[in-house]
Tab-separated table of C-alpha atoms and ligand atoms in Angstrom:
chain	number	residue	atom	x	y	z
F	883	UNK	CA	35.956	16.799	11.054
F	884	UNK	CA	35.363	18.444	7.313
F	885	UNK	CA	36.693	21.387	6.492
F	886	UNK	CA	34.262	22.493	3.656
F	887	UNK	CA	31.106	23.249	5.163
F	888	UNK	CA	29.083	23.257	1.671
F	889	UNK	CA	30.218	19.791	0.220
F	890	UNK	CA	28.686	19.957	-3.117
F	891	UNK	CA	25.246	17.776	-2.614
F	892	UNK	CA	24.554	14.932	-4.937
F	893	UNK	CA	23.160	15.521	-8.204
F	894	UNK	CA	23.889	12.770	-10.589
F	895	UNK	CA	24.523	14.143	-14.861
F	896	UNK	CA	20.799	13.919	-15.673
F	897	UNK	CA	19.629	16.514	-12.664
F	898	UNK	CA	18.404	13.691	-10.224
F	899	UNK	CA	18.758	14.917	-6.874
F	900	UNK	CA	20.418	12.014	-4.518
F	901	UNK	CA	17.759	12.524	-1.827
F	902	UNK	CA	16.814	8.406	-0.705
F	903	UNK	CA	19.824	5.944	0.617
F	904	UNK	CA	19.195	2.556	1.534
F	905	UNK	CA	21.372	0.897	2.904
F	906	UNK	CA	22.149	-3.145	3.603
F	907	UNK	CA	23.320	-4.050	7.406
F	908	UNK	CA	23.786	-8.065	6.471
F	909	UNK	CA	23.575	-10.166	3.425
F	910	UNK	CA	22.212	-13.219	5.370
F	911	UNK	CA	18.814	-14.417	6.009
F	912	UNK	CA	16.990	-16.953	8.262
F	913	UNK	CA	14.051	-17.212	4.791
F	914	UNK	CA	15.320	-18.219	1.599
F	915	UNK	CA	12.670	-16.750	-0.683
F	916	UNK	CA	12.856	-18.901	-4.028
F	917	UNK	CA	12.720	-15.418	-6.229
F	918	UNK	CA	15.747	-13.522	-3.674
F	919	UNK	CA	17.971	-17.156	-2.432
F	920	UNK	CA	19.613	-20.199	-3.517
F	921	UNK	CA	17.725	-22.866	-0.805
F	922	UNK	CA	21.478	-22.845	0.521
F	923	UNK	CA	22.096	-19.718	1.348
F	924	UNK	CA	25.260	-17.490	-0.130
F	925	UNK	CA	28.987	-17.510	0.719
F	926	UNK	CA	28.206	-14.749	3.649
F	927	UNK	CA	30.409	-12.728	4.142
F	928	UNK	CA	32.863	-12.454	7.315
F	929	UNK	CA	31.985	-9.654	10.104
F	930	UNK	CA	35.111	-7.831	8.974
F	931	UNK	CA	33.652	-7.533	5.976
F	932	UNK	CA	30.163	-6.090	7.381
F	933	UNK	CA	30.256	-2.385	7.966
F	934	UNK	CA	30.109	-0.991	11.808
F	935	UNK	CA	27.227	0.536	13.434
F	936	UNK	CA	29.903	3.618	13.749
F	937	UNK	CA	30.947	3.084	10.360
F	938	UNK	CA	27.513	2.945	8.767
F	939	UNK	CA	26.530	6.127	10.989
F	940	UNK	CA	29.152	7.814	9.417
F	941	UNK	CA	28.543	7.016	6.036
F	942	UNK	CA	24.728	8.639	6.701
F	943	UNK	CA	26.109	11.172	8.382
F	944	UNK	CA	28.077	12.559	5.237
F	945	UNK	CA	25.326	11.327	2.948
F	946	UNK	CA	22.927	13.878	4.714
F	947	UNK	CA	25.422	16.877	4.391
F	948	UNK	CA	25.053	16.075	0.395
F	949	UNK	CA	21.308	16.169	0.297
F	950	UNK	CA	20.091	12.525	1.602
F	951	UNK	CA	16.905	13.167	3.820
F	952	UNK	CA	16.056	9.916	4.206
F	953	UNK	CA	17.662	6.565	4.671
F	954	UNK	CA	16.074	3.077	4.382
F	955	UNK	CA	17.037	0.319	6.454
F	956	UNK	CA	17.396	-3.117	4.248
F	957	UNK	CA	19.311	-7.142	4.531
F	958	UNK	CA	19.691	-9.558	3.909
F	959	UNK	CA	17.335	-9.320	7.193
F	960	UNK	CA	18.324	-6.671	8.700
F	961	UNK	CA	16.403	-7.813	12.152
F	962	UNK	CA	19.552	-10.793	11.839
F	963	UNK	CA	22.036	-8.527	12.580
F	964	UNK	CA	22.492	-8.243	16.303
F	965	UNK	CA	22.268	-4.477	17.740
F	966	UNK	CA	20.045	-3.338	15.342
F	967	UNK	CA	17.824	-1.329	17.490
F	968	UNK	CA	21.034	0.834	18.935
F	969	UNK	CA	21.839	1.309	15.166
F	970	UNK	CA	17.947	2.459	14.376
F	971	UNK	CA	18.657	4.845	17.553
F	972	UNK	CA	21.943	5.830	15.953
F	973	UNK	CA	20.304	7.223	12.716
F	974	UNK	CA	17.385	8.547	13.983
F	975	UNK	CA	19.431	11.068	15.599
F	976	UNK	CA	21.740	12.065	12.882
F	977	UNK	CA	20.469	15.700	12.221
F	978	UNK	CA	18.830	16.842	8.798
F	979	UNK	CA	18.041	13.349	8.295
F	980	UNK	CA	14.096	13.591	7.590
F	981	UNK	CA	12.266	9.932	7.677
F	982	UNK	CA	14.741	6.308	8.433
F	983	UNK	CA	12.350	3.394	8.194
F	984	UNK	CA	12.858	-0.699	8.356
F	985	UNK	CA	12.227	-3.221	5.186
F	986	UNK	CA	12.062	-6.942	7.298
F	987	UNK	CA	10.759	-10.149	6.821
F	988	UNK	CA	8.804	-9.539	9.997
F	989	UNK	CA	9.603	-13.061	11.600
F	990	UNK	CA	11.835	-11.431	14.731
F	991	UNK	CA	8.978	-9.008	14.709
F	992	UNK	CA	7.147	-10.314	17.418
F	993	UNK	CA	9.817	-9.912	19.878
F	994	UNK	CA	11.455	-7.146	18.424
F	995	UNK	CA	8.845	-4.137	17.768
F	996	UNK	CA	9.082	-2.597	20.950
F	997	UNK	CA	12.912	-1.854	21.178
F	998	UNK	CA	13.106	-0.232	17.251
F	999	UNK	CA	9.743	1.441	18.270
F	1000	UNK	CA	11.833	2.765	21.573
F	1001	UNK	CA	14.348	3.575	19.364
F	1002	UNK	CA	12.391	5.981	17.472
F	1003	UNK	CA	11.329	4.156	14.598
F	1004	UNK	CA	8.384	5.813	12.563
F	1005	UNK	CA	7.914	3.682	9.734
F	1006	UNK	CA	8.607	0.191	8.399
F	1007	UNK	CA	8.134	-2.773	5.012
F	1008	UNK	CA	7.139	-5.713	5.916
F	1009	UNK	CA	6.848	-8.128	3.087
F	1010	UNK	CA	4.713	-11.222	2.691
F	1011	UNK	CA	4.033	-12.635	-0.928
F	1012	UNK	CA	0.757	-14.925	0.460
F	1013	UNK	CA	-1.173	-15.672	3.176
F	1014	UNK	CA	-1.927	-19.140	2.810
F	1015	UNK	CA	0.315	-21.310	4.798
F	1016	UNK	CA	1.750	-23.617	2.119
F	1017	UNK	CA	2.572	-20.838	0.135
F	1018	UNK	CA	4.500	-19.237	2.186
F	1019	UNK	CA	6.015	-21.957	2.633
F	1020	UNK	CA	7.061	-22.512	-1.071
F	1021	UNK	CA	8.422	-19.335	-1.323
F	1022	UNK	CA	10.304	-18.753	1.881
F	1023	UNK	CA	11.231	-21.987	1.871
F	1024	UNK	CA	10.075	-22.077	5.594
F	1025	UNK	CA	7.503	-22.820	7.494
F	1026	UNK	CA	7.241	-19.256	9.340
F	1027	UNK	CA	3.429	-17.403	8.699
F	1028	UNK	CA	1.734	-17.415	11.698
F	1029	UNK	CA	4.835	-15.535	12.763
F	1030	UNK	CA	4.855	-12.657	10.144
F	1031	UNK	CA	1.663	-11.822	11.996
F	1032	UNK	CA	2.312	-11.907	15.284
F	1033	UNK	CA	4.837	-9.630	14.097
F	1034	UNK	CA	2.647	-7.071	11.861
F	1035	UNK	CA	0.035	-7.483	15.034
F	1036	UNK	CA	2.692	-6.786	17.462
F	1037	UNK	CA	3.465	-3.819	15.460
F	1038	UNK	CA	-0.054	-2.478	16.008
F	1039	UNK	CA	0.470	-2.353	19.896
F	1040	UNK	CA	3.085	1.070	18.735
F	1041	UNK	CA	1.607	3.880	16.846
F	1042	UNK	CA	4.722	6.029	16.727
F	1043	UNK	CA	5.280	3.687	13.769
F	1044	UNK	CA	3.250	4.181	10.956
F	1045	UNK	CA	2.118	3.686	7.857
F	1046	UNK	CA	2.938	-0.012	8.561
F	1047	UNK	CA	3.797	-1.006	5.088
F	1048	UNK	CA	3.017	-5.069	3.677
F	1049	UNK	CA	5.287	-5.262	0.430
F	1050	UNK	CA	4.481	-7.950	-1.825
F	1051	UNK	CA	5.752	-9.432	-4.864
F	1052	UNK	CA	3.678	-9.796	-7.272
F	1053	UNK	CA	4.059	-13.356	-8.958
F	1054	UNK	CA	2.340	-14.687	-12.672
F	1055	UNK	CA	0.442	-18.068	-11.558
F	1056	UNK	CA	1.286	-17.206	-7.874
F	1057	UNK	CA	-0.264	-14.137	-6.357
F	1058	UNK	CA	-3.246	-13.802	-8.522
F	1059	UNK	CA	-5.505	-16.062	-6.612
F	1060	UNK	CA	-4.754	-13.327	-3.379
F	1061	UNK	CA	-5.166	-10.061	-4.890
F	1062	UNK	CA	-8.257	-9.863	-3.263
F	1063	UNK	CA	-7.448	-11.340	0.397
F	1064	UNK	CA	-4.738	-8.334	0.101
F	1065	UNK	CA	-7.716	-5.610	-0.833
F	1066	UNK	CA	-9.462	-7.368	2.492
F	1067	UNK	CA	-6.665	-6.770	5.077
F	1068	UNK	CA	-4.960	-3.401	3.365
F	1069	UNK	CA	-9.000	-2.524	3.955
F	1070	UNK	CA	-9.743	-4.747	7.691
F	1071	UNK	CA	-5.599	-3.907	9.453
F	1072	UNK	CA	-3.451	-0.431	9.583
F	1073	UNK	CA	-1.759	-2.296	7.089
F	1074	UNK	CA	-0.785	-0.268	3.510
F	1075	UNK	CA	-0.130	-3.598	0.867
F	1076	UNK	CA	2.267	-2.864	-2.115
F	1077	UNK	CA	3.026	-4.519	-5.258
F	1078	UNK	CA	5.758	-4.915	-6.492
F	1079	UNK	CA	6.400	-6.801	-10.157
F	1080	UNK	CA	9.123	-9.064	-9.604
F	1081	UNK	CA	12.181	-7.996	-11.201
F	1082	UNK	CA	15.693	-9.357	-12.710
F	1083	UNK	CA	17.322	-9.964	-9.258
F	1084	UNK	CA	17.200	-14.116	-7.740
F	1085	UNK	CA	19.927	-15.927	-7.167
F	1086	UNK	CA	18.943	-18.506	-9.430
F	1087	UNK	CA	17.649	-16.936	-11.905
F	1088	UNK	CA	14.252	-18.437	-12.829
F	1089	UNK	CA	12.824	-14.637	-13.437
F	1090	UNK	CA	11.144	-14.894	-17.292
F	1091	UNK	CA	9.815	-12.234	-18.727
F	1092	UNK	CA	5.879	-14.317	-18.093
F	1093	UNK	CA	5.511	-14.070	-14.324
F	1094	UNK	CA	5.899	-11.210	-14.168
F	1095	UNK	CA	1.834	-9.838	-12.953
F	1096	UNK	CA	2.007	-5.891	-13.575
F	1097	UNK	CA	0.675	-3.056	-11.608
F	1098	UNK	CA	-2.025	-2.592	-13.873
F	1099	UNK	CA	-3.320	-5.998	-14.085
F	1100	UNK	CA	-3.597	-6.461	-10.639
F	1101	UNK	CA	-5.366	-2.921	-10.253
F	1102	UNK	CA	-8.123	-4.127	-12.463
F	1103	UNK	CA	-8.850	-7.245	-10.254
F	1104	UNK	CA	-8.825	-4.704	-6.971
F	1105	UNK	CA	-10.804	-2.131	-8.966
F	1106	UNK	CA	-13.264	-4.718	-10.087
F	1107	UNK	CA	-14.501	-5.474	-6.611
F	1108	UNK	CA	-13.508	-2.553	-4.308
F	1109	UNK	CA	-13.054	0.780	-6.867
F	1110	UNK	CA	-10.265	2.457	-6.212
F	1111	UNK	CA	-8.838	5.920	-5.791
F	1112	UNK	CA	-5.890	7.723	-6.771
F	1113	UNK	CA	-3.392	9.329	-4.316
F	1114	UNK	CA	-1.098	12.207	-4.968
F	1115	UNK	CA	2.510	10.915	-4.150
F	1116	UNK	CA	5.756	12.710	-4.395
F	1117	UNK	CA	6.796	12.647	-8.161
F	1118	UNK	CA	10.327	10.807	-7.159
F	1119	UNK	CA	7.587	7.938	-5.137
F	1120	UNK	CA	8.094	4.259	-7.027
F	1121	UNK	CA	4.607	3.760	-5.392
F	1122	UNK	CA	1.418	4.594	-7.576
F	1123	UNK	CA	-1.203	4.537	-4.480
F	1124	UNK	CA	-5.111	4.489	-4.262
F	1125	UNK	CA	-7.686	4.170	-1.662
F	1126	UNK	CA	-10.481	2.155	-1.325
F	1127	UNK	CA	-13.213	4.962	-2.781
F	1128	UNK	CA	-15.549	3.748	0.659
F	1129	UNK	CA	-12.370	5.303	2.323
F	1130	UNK	CA	-11.264	1.595	4.415
F	1131	UNK	CA	-7.299	1.410	3.423
F	1132	UNK	CA	-4.763	2.096	1.076
F	1133	UNK	CA	-3.194	0.155	-1.552
F	1134	UNK	CA	0.126	0.773	-4.052
F	1135	UNK	CA	1.626	-0.913	-6.986
F	1136	UNK	CA	5.422	-0.739	-7.582
F	1137	UNK	CA	5.629	-1.366	-11.234
F	1138	UNK	CA	9.637	-1.029	-12.090
F	1139	UNK	CA	9.032	-3.768	-15.014
F	1140	UNK	CA	5.520	-2.727	-16.704
F	1141	UNK	CA	6.435	1.424	-16.075
F	1142	UNK	CA	10.197	2.367	-14.714
F	1143	UNK	CA	10.972	4.834	-12.294
F	1144	UNK	CA	13.975	5.735	-13.505
F	1145	UNK	CA	14.265	9.379	-14.785
F	1146	UNK	CA	12.387	10.506	-10.882
F	1147	UNK	CA	14.612	7.168	-9.322
F	1148	UNK	CA	16.394	9.232	-6.672
F	1149	UNK	CA	18.394	6.735	-5.109
F	1150	UNK	CA	20.964	5.313	-4.735
F	1151	UNK	CA	22.159	1.956	-2.487
F	1152	UNK	CA	25.061	0.615	0.090
F	1153	UNK	CA	26.106	-2.891	0.657
F	1154	UNK	CA	26.614	-4.859	4.126
F	1155	UNK	CA	30.593	-4.543	2.868
F	1156	UNK	CA	30.510	-0.855	2.456
F	1157	UNK	CA	29.748	-0.965	-1.691
F	1158	UNK	CA	28.184	2.199	-3.545
F	1159	UNK	CA	25.599	0.989	-5.692
F	1160	UNK	CA	23.862	3.170	-7.920
F	1161	UNK	CA	20.860	1.329	-9.401
F	1162	UNK	CA	19.782	-1.634	-8.671
F	1163	UNK	CA	20.510	-3.094	-11.694
F	1164	UNK	CA	24.333	-2.343	-11.498
F	1165	UNK	CA	26.431	-4.283	-13.173
F	1166	UNK	CA	29.942	-2.129	-11.260
F	1167	UNK	CA	29.907	-0.514	-7.505
F	1168	UNK	CA	32.131	2.153	-5.882
F	1169	UNK	CA	34.147	1.031	-2.478
F	1170	UNK	CA	33.947	2.673	0.637
F	1171	UNK	CA	34.932	0.579	3.020
F	1172	UNK	CA	38.872	0.455	1.616
F	1173	UNK	CA	38.498	4.769	1.671
F	1174	UNK	CA	36.667	4.498	4.947
F	1175	UNK	CA	39.174	2.046	6.736
F	1176	UNK	CA	42.316	4.275	5.651
F	1177	UNK	CA	41.903	7.530	7.499
F	1178	UNK	CA	39.730	9.183	4.677
F	1179	UNK	CA	38.648	13.326	5.626
F	1180	UNK	CA	34.442	12.566	5.339
F	1181	UNK	CA	35.238	14.774	2.502
F	1182	UNK	CA	37.027	12.679	0.362
F	1183	UNK	CA	34.458	10.008	1.068
F	1184	UNK	CA	31.777	12.544	0.641
F	1185	UNK	CA	33.832	13.216	-2.910
F	1186	UNK	CA	34.115	9.471	-3.968
F	1187	UNK	CA	31.067	9.082	-3.477
F	1188	UNK	CA	29.864	12.341	-5.218
F	1189	UNK	CA	31.982	10.633	-7.916
F	1190	UNK	CA	29.861	7.624	-8.809
F	1191	UNK	CA	26.640	9.020	-7.889
F	1192	UNK	CA	28.141	11.351	-11.252
F	1193	UNK	CA	27.644	8.188	-13.415
F	1194	UNK	CA	24.457	6.887	-12.375
F	1195	UNK	CA	22.550	4.746	-14.809
F	1196	UNK	CA	20.027	6.692	-16.707
F	1197	UNK	CA	17.548	3.642	-16.083
F	1198	UNK	CA	18.084	-0.319	-16.187
F	1199	UNK	CA	17.576	-2.191	-19.474
F	1200	UNK	CA	15.544	-5.051	-17.879
F	1201	UNK	CA	12.751	-4.114	-21.250
F	1202	UNK	CA	15.843	-4.202	-23.799
F	1203	UNK	CA	16.980	-7.066	-25.793
F	1204	UNK	CA	21.011	-8.219	-24.750
F	1205	UNK	CA	19.533	-7.405	-20.529
F	1206	UNK	CA	22.657	-7.803	-18.194
F	1207	UNK	CA	21.693	-9.154	-15.020
F	1208	UNK	CA	23.116	-7.074	-11.521
F	1209	UNK	CA	27.060	-8.654	-10.479
F	1210	UNK	CA	24.694	-9.262	-6.751
F	1211	UNK	CA	21.050	-10.691	-5.798
F	1212	UNK	CA	18.646	-8.704	-4.090
F	1213	UNK	CA	19.581	-10.357	-0.352
F	1214	UNK	CA	23.112	-8.593	-1.529
F	1215	UNK	CA	22.408	-5.105	-2.554
F	1216	UNK	CA	19.830	-4.740	-0.310
F	1217	UNK	CA	16.191	-4.733	-1.914
E	1216	LIG	N1	14.887	-10.170	4.379
E	1216	LIG	C1	14.180	-8.076	4.648
E	1216	LIG	C2	12.918	-8.551	3.551
E	1216	LIG	O1	12.282	-9.308	3.017
E	1216	LIG	O2	11.424	-7.315	3.649
E	1216	LIG	C3	14.987	-6.762	3.427
E	1216	LIG	C4	15.524	-7.603	2.271
E	1216	LIG	S1	14.492	-7.734	0.763
E	1216	LIG	C5	15.685	-8.065	-0.227
E	1216	LIG	C6	13.786	-6.225	0.053
E	1216	LIG	C7	12.533	-6.388	-0.836
E	1216	LIG	O3	13.170	-7.138	-1.581
E	1216	LIG	C8	11.830	-7.796	-0.298
E	1216	LIG	O4	10.423	-6.231	-0.237
E	1216	LIG	C9	11.715	-8.363	-1.531
E	1216	LIG	O5	10.277	-9.132	-1.410
E	1216	LIG	C10	11.992	-7.834	-2.525
E	1216	LIG	N2	12.770	-8.740	-3.659
E	1216	LIG	C11	13.415	-9.343	-3.610
E	1216	LIG	N3	14.248	-10.369	-4.797
E	1216	LIG	C12	12.665	-9.657	-5.453
E	1216	LIG	C13	13.302	-9.595	-7.059
E	1216	LIG	N4	13.829	-10.859	-7.672
E	1216	LIG	N5	12.328	-8.758	-7.328
E	1216	LIG	C14	11.121	-8.021	-6.867
E	1216	LIG	N6	11.428	-7.355	-5.306
E	1216	LIG	C15	12.131	-8.521	-4.590
E	1217	LIG	FE1	16.061	-13.098	2.609
E	1217	LIG	FE2	14.260	-11.035	2.161
E	1217	LIG	FE3	15.835	-11.899	0.539
E	1217	LIG	FE4	13.282	-12.999	1.143
E	1217	LIG	S1	13.873	-11.093	-0.206
E	1217	LIG	S2	15.382	-14.051	1.178
E	1217	LIG	S3	13.788	-12.395	3.013
E	1217	LIG	S4	16.021	-10.976	2.087
């Protein structure tokens, strides 16, 4: 039980109110996307190192008391964590939490969509970088495009899960030929396609500035064929959203490299092994698992989180000389 009924809110030293928590539930994945993991995988965490559902639920409750409004469950590949729908069910029932969403590669969705819908999930992001089988095989190192497309179709049967967002990492030399195909997909299906700029978080360290295909460039390519109209979004939103002028569908751009949104960043992350990270590009993290397992109170744990949040980085330095890569890959952090 907490003694302090008005715990101090999560506000950082730049006055940013931290309202969005991304929590990774597993570091493992059934894909090996080249921009994320090495072909052979990574040294996986032991089961005892992963936060339990009780621990995750407790951290989310503590965070909600201190201002977190939305939680995104991610990984690694969250659907690989046994019992995921149960965790979703627990999270959607936390009082005061406004929004729970899931980010997945979609491979297991055909079988899991129903359970997720029944668990109360209302929002989902499916990662899909290409609609061409050979390119899919190349980028994910798995031949599973048809399963992902089937998973997306399965989701359409559950109208309680909307919007269905597709996240597409944009890579120069890879994505350009399919930009208009993705636009047509967004027009034809109830999917909001969002292009994300490639960030230096890949295990193989193949990222380089010339591989960034900016959101602006993709916007121009689409707008020339299918005129786009801006849609108002929340100021802390990371994506710029447009709708097609003729009313058929929406498209978005997440431009962390070319147009950083750090000044309005309201996000923190917790890794699958219970480390709090205040920025994707942090070079340090704060252990929450030891406090959780050593009998500390909710107030004490909330206070540890707050102290870390007060040190949240002003901005990432991808575009600056001497940029230092984060000490973990995207799959280990929880993108
Ligand atoms: N496995 C799930 C998936 O792929 O959706 C969830 C975890 S994954 C790390 C979360 C998101 O990060 C995915 O949309 C993925 O495409 C994106 N991502 C991974 N590495 C990235 C990178 N280097 N730059 C930009 N986005 C990246
Ligand atoms: Fe797995 Fe997602 Fe990383 Fe791809 S991006 S390897 S699906 S964690």
